[in-house]
Coordinates of C-alpha atoms and ligand atoms in Angstrom, one line a residue:
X1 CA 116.6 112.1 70.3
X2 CA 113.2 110.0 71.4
X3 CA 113.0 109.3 74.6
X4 CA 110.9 105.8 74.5
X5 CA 111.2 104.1 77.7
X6 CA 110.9 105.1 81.5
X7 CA 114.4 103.4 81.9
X8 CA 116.1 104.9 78.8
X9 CA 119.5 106.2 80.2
X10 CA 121.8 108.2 79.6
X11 CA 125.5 108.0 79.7
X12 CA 127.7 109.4 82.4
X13 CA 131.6 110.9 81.7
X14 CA 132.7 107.4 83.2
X15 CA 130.7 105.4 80.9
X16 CA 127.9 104.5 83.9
X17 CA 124.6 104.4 82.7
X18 CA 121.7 106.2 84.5
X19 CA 118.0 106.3 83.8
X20 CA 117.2 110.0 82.8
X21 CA 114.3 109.3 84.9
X22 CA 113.6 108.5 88.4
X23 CA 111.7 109.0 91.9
X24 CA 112.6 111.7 94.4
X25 CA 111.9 111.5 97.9
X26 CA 112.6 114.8 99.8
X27 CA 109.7 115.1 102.5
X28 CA 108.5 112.1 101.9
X29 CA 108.1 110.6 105.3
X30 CA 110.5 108.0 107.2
X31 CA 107.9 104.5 107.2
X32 CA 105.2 103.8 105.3
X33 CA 105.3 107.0 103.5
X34 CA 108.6 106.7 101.8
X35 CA 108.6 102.3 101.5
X36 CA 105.1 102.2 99.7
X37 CA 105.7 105.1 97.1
X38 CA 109.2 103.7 96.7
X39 CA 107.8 100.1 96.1
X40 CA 105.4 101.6 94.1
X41 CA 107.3 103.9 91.8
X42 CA 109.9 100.2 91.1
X43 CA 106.8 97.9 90.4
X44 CA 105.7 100.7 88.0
X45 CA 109.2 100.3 85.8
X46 CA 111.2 103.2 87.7
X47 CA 114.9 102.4 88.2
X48 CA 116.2 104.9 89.8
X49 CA 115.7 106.8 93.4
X50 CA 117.3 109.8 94.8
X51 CA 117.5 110.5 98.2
X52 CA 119.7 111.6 100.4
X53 CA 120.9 111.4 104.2
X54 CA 119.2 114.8 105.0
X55 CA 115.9 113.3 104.1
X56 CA 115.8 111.1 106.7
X57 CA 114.3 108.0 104.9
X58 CA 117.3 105.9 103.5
X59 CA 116.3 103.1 105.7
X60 CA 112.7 103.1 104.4
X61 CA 114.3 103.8 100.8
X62 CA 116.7 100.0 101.1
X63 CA 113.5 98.0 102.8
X64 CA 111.5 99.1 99.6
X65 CA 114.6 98.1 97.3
X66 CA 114.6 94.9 98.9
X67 CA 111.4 94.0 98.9
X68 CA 110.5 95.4 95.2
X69 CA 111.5 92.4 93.5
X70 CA 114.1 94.6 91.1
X71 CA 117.7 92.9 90.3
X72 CA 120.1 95.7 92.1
X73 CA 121.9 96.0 88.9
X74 CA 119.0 97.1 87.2
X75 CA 118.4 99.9 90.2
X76 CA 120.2 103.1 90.3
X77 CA 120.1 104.6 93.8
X78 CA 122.0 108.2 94.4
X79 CA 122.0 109.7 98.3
X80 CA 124.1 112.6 99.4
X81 CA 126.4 114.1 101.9
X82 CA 124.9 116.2 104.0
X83 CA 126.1 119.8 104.4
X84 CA 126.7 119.0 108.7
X85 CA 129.5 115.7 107.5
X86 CA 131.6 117.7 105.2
X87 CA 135.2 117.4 105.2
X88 CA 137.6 113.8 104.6
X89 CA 137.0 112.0 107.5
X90 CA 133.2 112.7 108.3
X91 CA 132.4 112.0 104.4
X92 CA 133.9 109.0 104.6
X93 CA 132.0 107.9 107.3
X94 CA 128.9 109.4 106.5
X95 CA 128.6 107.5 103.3
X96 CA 129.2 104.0 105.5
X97 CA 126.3 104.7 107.3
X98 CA 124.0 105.9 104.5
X99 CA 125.1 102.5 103.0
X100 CA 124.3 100.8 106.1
X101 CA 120.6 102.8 106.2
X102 CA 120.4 101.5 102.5
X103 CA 121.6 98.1 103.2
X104 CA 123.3 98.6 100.0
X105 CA 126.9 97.2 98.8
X106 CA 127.1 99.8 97.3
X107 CA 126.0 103.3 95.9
X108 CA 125.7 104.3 92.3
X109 CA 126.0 108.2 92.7
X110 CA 127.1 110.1 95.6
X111 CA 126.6 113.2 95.7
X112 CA 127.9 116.8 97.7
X113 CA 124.5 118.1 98.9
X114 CA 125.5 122.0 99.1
X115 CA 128.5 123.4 98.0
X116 CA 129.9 124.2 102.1
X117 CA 132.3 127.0 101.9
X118 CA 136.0 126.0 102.6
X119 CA 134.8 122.3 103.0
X120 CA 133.5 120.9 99.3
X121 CA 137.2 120.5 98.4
X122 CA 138.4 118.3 101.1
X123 CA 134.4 116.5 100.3
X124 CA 135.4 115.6 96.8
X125 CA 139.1 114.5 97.7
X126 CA 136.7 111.5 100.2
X127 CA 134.2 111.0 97.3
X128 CA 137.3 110.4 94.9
X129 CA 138.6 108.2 97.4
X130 CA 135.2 105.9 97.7
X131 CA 135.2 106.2 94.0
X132 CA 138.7 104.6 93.6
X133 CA 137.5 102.1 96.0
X134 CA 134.4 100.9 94.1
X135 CA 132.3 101.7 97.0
X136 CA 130.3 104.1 94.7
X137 CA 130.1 104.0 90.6
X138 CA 129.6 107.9 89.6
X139 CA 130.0 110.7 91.7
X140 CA 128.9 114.5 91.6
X141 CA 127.5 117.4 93.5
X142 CA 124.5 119.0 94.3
X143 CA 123.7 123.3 93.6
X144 CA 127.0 124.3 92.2
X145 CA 127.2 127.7 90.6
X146 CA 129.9 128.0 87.6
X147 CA 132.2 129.4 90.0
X148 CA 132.1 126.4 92.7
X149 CA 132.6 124.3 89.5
X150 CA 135.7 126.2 88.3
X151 CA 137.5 126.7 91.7
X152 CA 136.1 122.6 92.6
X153 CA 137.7 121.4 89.0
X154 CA 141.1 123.6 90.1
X155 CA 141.8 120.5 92.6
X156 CA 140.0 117.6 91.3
X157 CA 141.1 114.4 89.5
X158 CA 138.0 113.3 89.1
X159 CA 135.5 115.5 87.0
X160 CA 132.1 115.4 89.0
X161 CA 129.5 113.2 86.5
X162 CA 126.7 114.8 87.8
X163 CA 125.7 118.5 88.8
X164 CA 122.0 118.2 90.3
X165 CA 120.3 121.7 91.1
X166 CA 116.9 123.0 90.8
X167 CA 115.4 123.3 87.8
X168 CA 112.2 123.6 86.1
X169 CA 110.4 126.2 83.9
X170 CA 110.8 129.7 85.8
X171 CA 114.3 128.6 86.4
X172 CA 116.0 127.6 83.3
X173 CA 119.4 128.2 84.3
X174 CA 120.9 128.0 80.4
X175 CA 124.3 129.1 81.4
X176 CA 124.9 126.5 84.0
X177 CA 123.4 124.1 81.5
X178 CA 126.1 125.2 78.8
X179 CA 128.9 125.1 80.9
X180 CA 128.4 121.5 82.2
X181 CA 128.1 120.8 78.7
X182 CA 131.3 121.8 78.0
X183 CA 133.0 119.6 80.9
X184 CA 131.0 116.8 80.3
X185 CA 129.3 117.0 83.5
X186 CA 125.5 115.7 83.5
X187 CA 122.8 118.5 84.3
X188 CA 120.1 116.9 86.5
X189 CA 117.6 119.2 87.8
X190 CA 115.6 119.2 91.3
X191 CA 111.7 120.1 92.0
X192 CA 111.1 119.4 88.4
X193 CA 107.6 121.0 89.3
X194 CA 108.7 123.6 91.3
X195 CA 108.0 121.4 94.7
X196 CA 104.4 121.0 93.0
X197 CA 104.1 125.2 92.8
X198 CA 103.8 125.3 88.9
X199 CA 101.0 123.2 88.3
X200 CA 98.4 126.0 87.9
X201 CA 101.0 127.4 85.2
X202 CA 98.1 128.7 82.7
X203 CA 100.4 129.0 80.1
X204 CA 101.4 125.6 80.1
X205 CA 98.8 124.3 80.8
X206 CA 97.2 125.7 77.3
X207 CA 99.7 123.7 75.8
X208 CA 99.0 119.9 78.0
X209 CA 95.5 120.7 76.3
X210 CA 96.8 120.5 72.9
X211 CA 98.3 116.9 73.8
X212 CA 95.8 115.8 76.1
X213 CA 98.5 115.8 78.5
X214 CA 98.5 117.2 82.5
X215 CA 100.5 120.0 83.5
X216 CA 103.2 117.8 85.3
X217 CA 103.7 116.1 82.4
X218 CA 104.1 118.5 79.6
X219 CA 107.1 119.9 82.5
X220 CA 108.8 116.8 83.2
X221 CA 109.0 115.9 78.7
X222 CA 110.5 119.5 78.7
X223 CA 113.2 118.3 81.2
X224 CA 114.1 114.8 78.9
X225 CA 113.6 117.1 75.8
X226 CA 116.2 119.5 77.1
X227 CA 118.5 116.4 78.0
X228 CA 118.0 116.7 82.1
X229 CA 118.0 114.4 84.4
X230 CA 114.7 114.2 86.2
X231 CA 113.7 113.0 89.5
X232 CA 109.9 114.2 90.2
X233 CA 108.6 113.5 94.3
X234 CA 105.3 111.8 94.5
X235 CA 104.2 109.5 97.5
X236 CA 100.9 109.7 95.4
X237 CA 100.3 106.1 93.4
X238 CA 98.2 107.7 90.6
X239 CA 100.9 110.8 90.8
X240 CA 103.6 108.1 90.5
X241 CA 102.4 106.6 87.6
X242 CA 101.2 110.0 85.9
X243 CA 104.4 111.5 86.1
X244 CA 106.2 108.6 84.2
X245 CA 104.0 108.0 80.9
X246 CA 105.6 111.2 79.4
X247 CA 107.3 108.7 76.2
X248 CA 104.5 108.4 74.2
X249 CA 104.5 111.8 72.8
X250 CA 106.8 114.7 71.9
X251 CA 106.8 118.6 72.6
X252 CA 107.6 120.5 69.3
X253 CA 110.1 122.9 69.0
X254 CA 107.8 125.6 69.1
X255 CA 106.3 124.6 72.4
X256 CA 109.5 123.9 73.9
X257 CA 110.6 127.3 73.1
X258 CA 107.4 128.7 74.5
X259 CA 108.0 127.0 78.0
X260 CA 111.8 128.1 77.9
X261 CA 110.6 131.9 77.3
X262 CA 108.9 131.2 81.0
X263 CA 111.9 131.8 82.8
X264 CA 112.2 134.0 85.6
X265 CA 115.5 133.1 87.5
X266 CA 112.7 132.7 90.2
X267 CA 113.9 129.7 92.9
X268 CA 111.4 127.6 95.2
X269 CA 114.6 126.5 97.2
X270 CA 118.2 128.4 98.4
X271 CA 120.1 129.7 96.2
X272 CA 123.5 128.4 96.7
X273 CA 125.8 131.3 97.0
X274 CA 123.4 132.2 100.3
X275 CA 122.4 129.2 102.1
X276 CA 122.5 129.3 106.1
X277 CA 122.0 125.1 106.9
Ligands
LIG301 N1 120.0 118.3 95.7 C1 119.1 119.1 96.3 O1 119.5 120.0 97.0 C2 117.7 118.9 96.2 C3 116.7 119.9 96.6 C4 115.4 119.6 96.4 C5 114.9 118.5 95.8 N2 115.9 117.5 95.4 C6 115.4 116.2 94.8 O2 114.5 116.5 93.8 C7 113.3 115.8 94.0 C8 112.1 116.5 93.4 O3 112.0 117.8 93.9 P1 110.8 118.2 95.0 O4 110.5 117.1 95.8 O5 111.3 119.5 95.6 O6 109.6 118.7 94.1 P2 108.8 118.3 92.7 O7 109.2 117.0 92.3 O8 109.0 119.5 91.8 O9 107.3 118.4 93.3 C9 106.8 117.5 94.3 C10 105.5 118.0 94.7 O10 104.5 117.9 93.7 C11 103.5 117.0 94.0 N3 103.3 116.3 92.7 C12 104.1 115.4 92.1 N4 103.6 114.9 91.0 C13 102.4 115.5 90.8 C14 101.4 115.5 89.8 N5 101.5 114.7 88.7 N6 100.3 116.3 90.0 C15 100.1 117.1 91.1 N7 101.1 117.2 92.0 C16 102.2 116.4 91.9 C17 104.0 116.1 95.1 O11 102.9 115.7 95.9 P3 102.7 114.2 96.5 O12 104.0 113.7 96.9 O13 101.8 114.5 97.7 O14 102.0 113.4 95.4 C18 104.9 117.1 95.8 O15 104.2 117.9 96.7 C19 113.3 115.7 95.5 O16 112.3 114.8 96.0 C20 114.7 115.3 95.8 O17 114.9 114.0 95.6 C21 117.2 117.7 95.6

């Protein structure tokens, strides 16, 4: 498969169409921050932005949206439940006020942030329920393990189109990958670059020499060649723009396998079988 456009998409279990590529916006700041690199990222051909009510910049996320010039059917936005508003009632209204921050209609993915013990069930049942009500066109969850998967696909009627959860080099996570696969749920993988940690990889950065690419980008091609969702951070214009012109060229097979023998099960972030937030 070539990858040939920043907007290429892929196809979700319900037929939605998302852009394999897009802007993530953890820590980037509320204000200015979040609006210019957000404005930026959509001038520059992005279409889709995650963020989520935990980040604290929906607000800043919907002004940029608005002010970017972009059709809303051409944008994909995802946000997320936050771990603190699981359960029915308090999804339900959480997502009315993330849509509010957004001044969105609505959402194109929802997602459960963390898998909350004895809560993600009764989460799902209100995100199938928005679903059902075309409030939202896909949703998904956020750092589930095959086991949260399994006992969360017990219950559901709706199979989750989306499992986001770190991934990038040191963290391969293949048989997570595979199973996801096999219930048609998308993989999309968070810090892409490790939260910025694996750009003095030397080993990959002996192959960005051989196609006069940067470190960042030689990662984020591996995630598109191994059919990930990506959703680099950058409130950096130059950054923004860098991380995006990864179509114009094409990791061979060799290489690919070189950055996959990398992994190390080794996590920036929580691992979510032990999270305490
Ligand atoms: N669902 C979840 O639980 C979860 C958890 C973590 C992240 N996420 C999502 O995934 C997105 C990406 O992950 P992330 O923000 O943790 O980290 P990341 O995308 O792996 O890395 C971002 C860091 O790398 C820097 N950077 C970006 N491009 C660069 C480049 N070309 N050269 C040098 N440095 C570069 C950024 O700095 P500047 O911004 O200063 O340019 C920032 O410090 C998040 O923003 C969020 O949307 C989701």
């Amino acid at each position: 498969m070539t990858i040939t456009h920043l907007q290429d998409t892929v196809t979700l279990n319900n037929d939605v169409k998302m852009p394999q590529f897009g802007l993530g916006v953890w820590k980037a700041k509320d204000g200015d921050e979040t609006y210019a690199a957000v404005k930026h990222a959509l001038q520059h051909g992005y279409r889709a932005i995650d963020t989520a009510a935990a980040y604290k910049n929906e607000e800043s996320v919907g002004k940029a949206i608005k002010d970017a010039g972009v059709p809303r059917e051409e944008l994909f936005i995802t946000t997320k439940v936050w771990n603190a508003d699981q359960g029915y009632d308090s999804t339900i209204r959480a997502f009315e006020t993330s849509l509010e921050k957004l001044g969105l209609e609505y959402i194109d993915l929802y997602l459960i942030h963390w898998p909350v013990k004895d809560k993600y069930n009764d989460t799902w049942k209100a995100l199938e329920r928005l679903y059902n009500d075309g409030k939202v066109r896909a949703i998904g969850v956020c750092n589930f393990h095959i086991h949260h998967l399994e006992d969360l696909l017990s219950e559901a009627k709706i199979v989750p189109a989306v499992n986001q959860v770190e991934f990038h080099p040191l963290l391969t996570q293949e048989p997570l990958r595979d199973f996801c696969k096999s219930k048609g749920i998308y993989f999309e993988g968070w810090s892409p670059l490790g939260n910025g940690r694996l750009l003095d990889n030397a080993s990959i950065q002996a192959i960005a020499d051989k196609y006069n690419k940067t470190v960042a980008q030689v990662i984020l091609r591996w995630h598109l060649q191994n059919d990930a969702i990506t959703i680099p951070k950058s409130v950096t214009p130059s950054r923004i723009e860098e991380n995006a012109a990864i179509f114009d060229f094409e990791l061979s097979a060799e290489d690919m396998n070189a950055i996959n023998a990398l992994n190390k099960d080794e996590r920036t972030g929580a691992d979510p079988d032990n999270f305490n937030f």
